[in-house]
Structures are given as C-alpha cells and as structure tokens.
Coordinates of C-alpha atoms in Angstrom, one line a residue:
X129 CA 63.7 -1.5 -3.7
X130 CA 60.2 -2.1 -2.5
X131 CA 57.9 1.1 -2.9
X132 CA 55.2 1.7 -0.2
X133 CA 51.8 0.7 -1.2
X134 CA 49.6 3.6 -2.4
X135 CA 46.8 3.0 -0.2
X136 CA 44.9 6.3 -1.0
X137 CA 44.9 5.4 -4.7
X138 CA 43.9 1.8 -4.4
X139 CA 41.1 2.6 -2.1
X140 CA 40.0 5.2 -4.4
X141 CA 39.9 2.5 -7.0
X142 CA 38.4 -0.5 -5.1
X143 CA 36.2 1.6 -3.0
X144 CA 33.1 1.7 -5.5
X145 CA 33.7 -2.1 -6.1
X146 CA 33.4 -2.9 -2.4
X147 CA 30.6 -0.6 -1.7
X148 CA 28.6 -2.3 -4.7
X149 CA 29.5 -5.7 -3.4
X150 CA 27.9 -4.8 0.0
X151 CA 24.9 -3.2 -1.7
X152 CA 24.2 -6.3 -3.8
X153 CA 24.4 -8.3 -0.6
X154 CA 22.1 -6.1 1.2
X155 CA 19.6 -6.2 -1.7
X156 CA 19.7 -9.9 -2.0
X157 CA 18.8 -10.2 1.7
X158 CA 16.0 -7.7 1.5
X159 CA 14.6 -9.6 -1.7
X160 CA 14.9 -13.0 0.3
X161 CA 13.1 -11.5 3.0
X162 CA 10.3 -10.2 0.8
X163 CA 9.8 -13.5 -0.8
X164 CA 9.5 -15.2 2.6
X165 CA 6.7 -12.5 3.4
X166 CA 5.0 -13.3 0.1
X167 CA 5.1 -17.0 0.8
X168 CA 3.3 -16.6 4.1
X169 CA 0.8 -14.2 2.8
X170 CA 0.0 -16.6 -0.2
X171 CA -0.4 -19.6 2.1
X172 CA -2.6 -17.4 4.3
X173 CA -4.7 -16.5 1.5
X174 CA -5.2 -20.1 0.2
X175 CA -7.0 -20.8 3.6
X176 CA -9.4 -18.0 3.5
X177 CA -11.8 -19.7 1.8
X178 CA -12.2 -22.5 4.4
X179 CA -12.7 -19.8 7.1
X180 CA -15.7 -18.1 5.9
X181 CA -18.0 -19.8 8.8
X182 CA -16.0 -17.8 11.6
X183 CA -18.2 -14.8 10.5
X184 CA -17.1 -11.5 8.6
X185 CA -15.6 -9.3 11.5
X186 CA -13.6 -12.2 13.0
X187 CA -12.4 -13.0 9.4
X188 CA -11.5 -9.3 8.6
X189 CA -9.6 -8.9 12.0
X190 CA -7.6 -12.0 11.1
X191 CA -6.9 -10.6 7.5
X192 CA -5.8 -7.1 8.8
X193 CA -3.5 -8.7 11.7
X194 CA -1.8 -10.9 9.5
X195 CA -1.2 -8.6 6.6
X196 CA 0.3 -5.7 9.0
X197 CA 2.3 -8.3 11.1
X198 CA 3.6 -10.1 7.9
X199 CA 4.5 -7.4 5.8
X200 CA 5.6 -5.4 8.7
X201 CA 3.2 -2.1 7.9
X202 CA 2.8 0.6 10.4
X203 CA -1.1 0.3 10.4
X204 CA -3.9 -0.9 8.5
X205 CA -7.4 -0.9 8.2
X206 CA -10.4 -2.1 6.5
X207 CA -13.5 0.3 5.6
X208 CA -16.9 -1.1 4.2
X209 CA -19.6 0.6 2.7
X210 CA -22.6 1.1 4.6
X211 CA -25.7 2.1 2.9
X212 CA -27.7 3.0 5.9
X213 CA -25.0 5.6 6.8
X214 CA -24.3 6.6 3.6
X215 CA -20.7 6.3 4.3
X216 CA -17.5 4.0 4.5
X217 CA -17.0 2.9 8.1
X218 CA -13.9 1.3 9.7
X219 CA -14.6 -2.3 10.2
X220 CA -11.2 -3.4 11.5
X221 CA -7.9 -2.0 12.1
X222 CA -4.7 -3.0 13.4
X223 CA -1.2 -1.1 14.3
X224 CA 2.4 -2.3 14.9
X225 CA 3.7 -1.8 18.4
X226 CA 4.9 1.8 18.6
X227 CA 3.6 2.9 15.3
X228 CA 0.9 5.5 14.6
X229 CA -2.6 3.9 14.0
X230 CA -5.0 4.6 11.0
X231 CA -7.4 7.4 12.0
X232 CA -10.7 5.6 12.8
X233 CA -13.0 7.9 11.4
X234 CA -16.0 7.2 9.1
X235 CA -15.9 8.5 5.7
X236 CA -19.3 9.9 4.2
X237 CA -19.8 9.1 0.5
X238 CA -19.3 12.8 -0.6
X239 CA -15.8 12.8 1.2
X240 CA -13.2 13.7 -1.5
X241 CA -11.3 10.5 -0.8
X242 CA -14.3 8.3 -1.4
X243 CA -15.1 10.3 -4.6
X244 CA -11.7 9.6 -5.8
X245 CA -11.5 5.9 -5.1
X246 CA -15.1 5.7 -6.9
X247 CA -13.7 7.4 -9.9
X248 CA -10.1 5.7 -9.8
X249 CA -11.4 2.4 -9.4
X250 CA -8.2 0.8 -8.8
X251 CA -5.3 1.0 -6.2
X252 CA -3.1 4.0 -5.5
X253 CA -0.5 5.4 -3.6
X254 CA -0.2 8.5 -1.9
X255 CA 2.4 9.5 -4.3
X256 CA 0.0 8.9 -7.1
X257 CA -2.4 11.3 -5.9
X258 CA 0.4 14.0 -5.3
X259 CA 1.4 13.4 -8.8
X260 CA -1.9 13.9 -10.2
X261 CA -2.2 17.0 -8.2
X262 CA 1.0 18.4 -9.7
X263 CA 0.4 17.3 -13.1
X264 CA -3.6 18.0 -13.6
X265 CA -4.8 21.6 -13.1
X266 CA -8.6 21.0 -13.3
X267 CA -9.5 19.4 -10.1
X268 CA -11.6 16.7 -11.8
X269 CA -11.0 13.5 -13.5
X270 CA -13.0 11.8 -16.3
X271 CA -15.3 8.6 -15.4
X272 CA -14.4 5.2 -16.7
X273 CA -14.5 5.1 -20.3
X274 CA -17.5 2.6 -20.2
X275 CA -19.1 5.0 -17.9
X276 CA -21.1 7.5 -19.8
X277 CA -22.0 9.5 -16.9
X278 CA -20.9 13.3 -16.2
X279 CA -17.5 14.1 -15.0
X280 CA -16.6 13.6 -11.4
X281 CA -15.1 16.5 -9.8
X282 CA -12.2 15.7 -7.6
X283 CA -10.2 18.1 -5.2
X284 CA -6.8 16.2 -5.1
X285 CA -5.6 18.6 -2.3
X286 CA -8.5 17.3 -0.2
X287 CA -7.8 13.6 -1.3
X288 CA -4.1 14.3 -0.1
X289 CA -5.0 15.7 3.1
X290 CA -7.4 13.1 3.9
X291 CA -4.9 10.3 3.3
X292 CA -2.4 12.0 5.4
X293 CA -4.9 12.3 8.3
X294 CA -5.7 8.7 7.9
X295 CA -1.8 8.1 8.0
X296 CA -2.5 6.1 4.7
X297 CA 0.1 5.6 2.0
X298 CA -1.6 2.9 -0.1
X299 CA -5.4 2.1 -0.8
X300 CA -6.7 -1.0 -2.6
X301 CA -10.7 -0.8 -3.3
X302 CA -12.9 -3.5 -3.8
X303 CA -15.9 -3.2 -6.3
X304 CA -18.8 -5.4 -7.2
X305 CA -19.6 -4.1 -10.8
X306 CA -19.9 -0.3 -10.3
X307 CA -20.8 -0.5 -6.6
X308 CA -17.8 0.2 -4.0
X309 CA -17.7 -2.5 -1.3
X310 CA -14.9 -1.1 0.6
X311 CA -11.3 -0.7 0.8
X312 CA -8.2 -1.6 2.2
X313 CA -6.0 1.2 3.9
X314 CA -2.1 0.7 4.6
X315 CA 0.2 2.9 6.3
X316 CA 3.9 3.3 5.4
X317 CA 6.2 0.0 5.8
X318 CA 7.9 0.0 8.9
X319 CA 11.4 -0.4 7.2
X320 CA 10.7 3.0 5.4
X321 CA 11.1 1.4 2.2
X322 CA 8.5 2.2 -0.7
X323 CA 5.9 -0.4 -1.8
X324 CA 7.0 -2.3 -4.6
X325 CA 5.1 -3.8 -7.6
X326 CA 5.6 -7.1 -6.0
X327 CA 4.3 -6.1 -3.0
X328 CA 1.2 -4.3 -4.3
X329 CA 0.6 -7.9 -6.5
X330 CA 0.6 -9.8 -3.4
X331 CA -1.7 -7.4 -1.4
X332 CA -4.3 -7.2 -4.5
X333 CA -4.2 -11.2 -4.4
X334 CA -5.1 -11.1 -0.5
X335 CA -7.8 -8.4 -1.0
X336 CA -9.6 -10.1 -4.0
X337 CA -9.6 -13.5 -2.2
X338 CA -11.2 -11.6 1.1
X339 CA -13.7 -9.8 -1.0

C-alpha cells in the first residue's frame, strides 16, 4: 500500500534548510555587490593624486559625489575647519535622489559634536555615541593618552542630537598632528544595512587619500 506523503512533517523538516539556502544565496549576492563597489572606490582613490590641479572644491565635490553614488549612501558632506570663522564649515555635499540631505549648517568649534570629534580622534558611528551615552555616566571622556591636557567635557546627548539633526550616521575625521582639518559625514545606507567593517576600511582609505 502507498501511504500519502506527509507534507506537513516534510516541510517542517526541510523548511529551515530551504531558508538557510536562500539566505546564503542572498548574502553571497550582497557580498559580491559590496566587493564591486569597493573595487570602484579603490580605483577612484588611486586616481586622486593626479587630480590635485583641478582645485580643492572641485576635487571635494567629485569625491563626495563618487562616494555617495557608489556606496549608495543617502547623503554625505565634507566639513573643513575654518580658523577665521572658528568653526567647521560645509564645503560640499551630495544626496541621493529622493533621500534627505545633510543639514548644511556650520558648526562652531565649541559645538558638542566638534568637541567629541577632537577628543575621540577617530571614526565613529551614531551607535557608538549612543552606546557611550548609555555606558558612561559622567559626561566627559579623557583626552588621548599622549595628551596631558585637562579632561574635555562631552555632553553625549548633545552629540547625538547634533548628529541626528545632520542626518549623520558615520563621521570620519582628518587630523594633522593635533589639528582637526575637517571631517566626512555620511548618512545611512540606502539599503538600510549597517556600515560594515569593510565599508569603513574602504571609506577610511578614501578619506586618507583625499586629505
């Protein structure tokens, strides 16, 4: 006698395997797409040294356009320090079609975000600041180990508020010794996926070459 096929039992058994198979396929496609984007940016980065003669503003516009478009980031901007204005000013910005732009406001040196960038001295995500705000009760962080100056007071809630006002998800600063030259501000990725370590490494390479 032929017994009817137990569909319910069979699908409950193979369902997870089917799900994992398609998940791996999707992850492989995303990884391949990421590597394609990284390749484009690396080739672009290698050409920057030959484009210095086009002028700073044109170069920065080209960088932010290529970065936002290739990485499919909602928006991005480059801020540069201005000694006369005693502030970091928006030099260039770019936004993907249909996405919210970076708020084009100049940030005075005493602004909480600038103070945090100066004290932190490396790239950081919005989530990093939110984690610090939750973990650290005192609203200050010590200066770098090699710097024996007094502690720099940081109001994390103000830093978070300013980043949200700017639509900033990732900030990559550029320093010359102790001097802040400027910083790159990027919004969220259009896909909604978080920034990966590989994303940040490629962006750091581009930022370093640009500076």
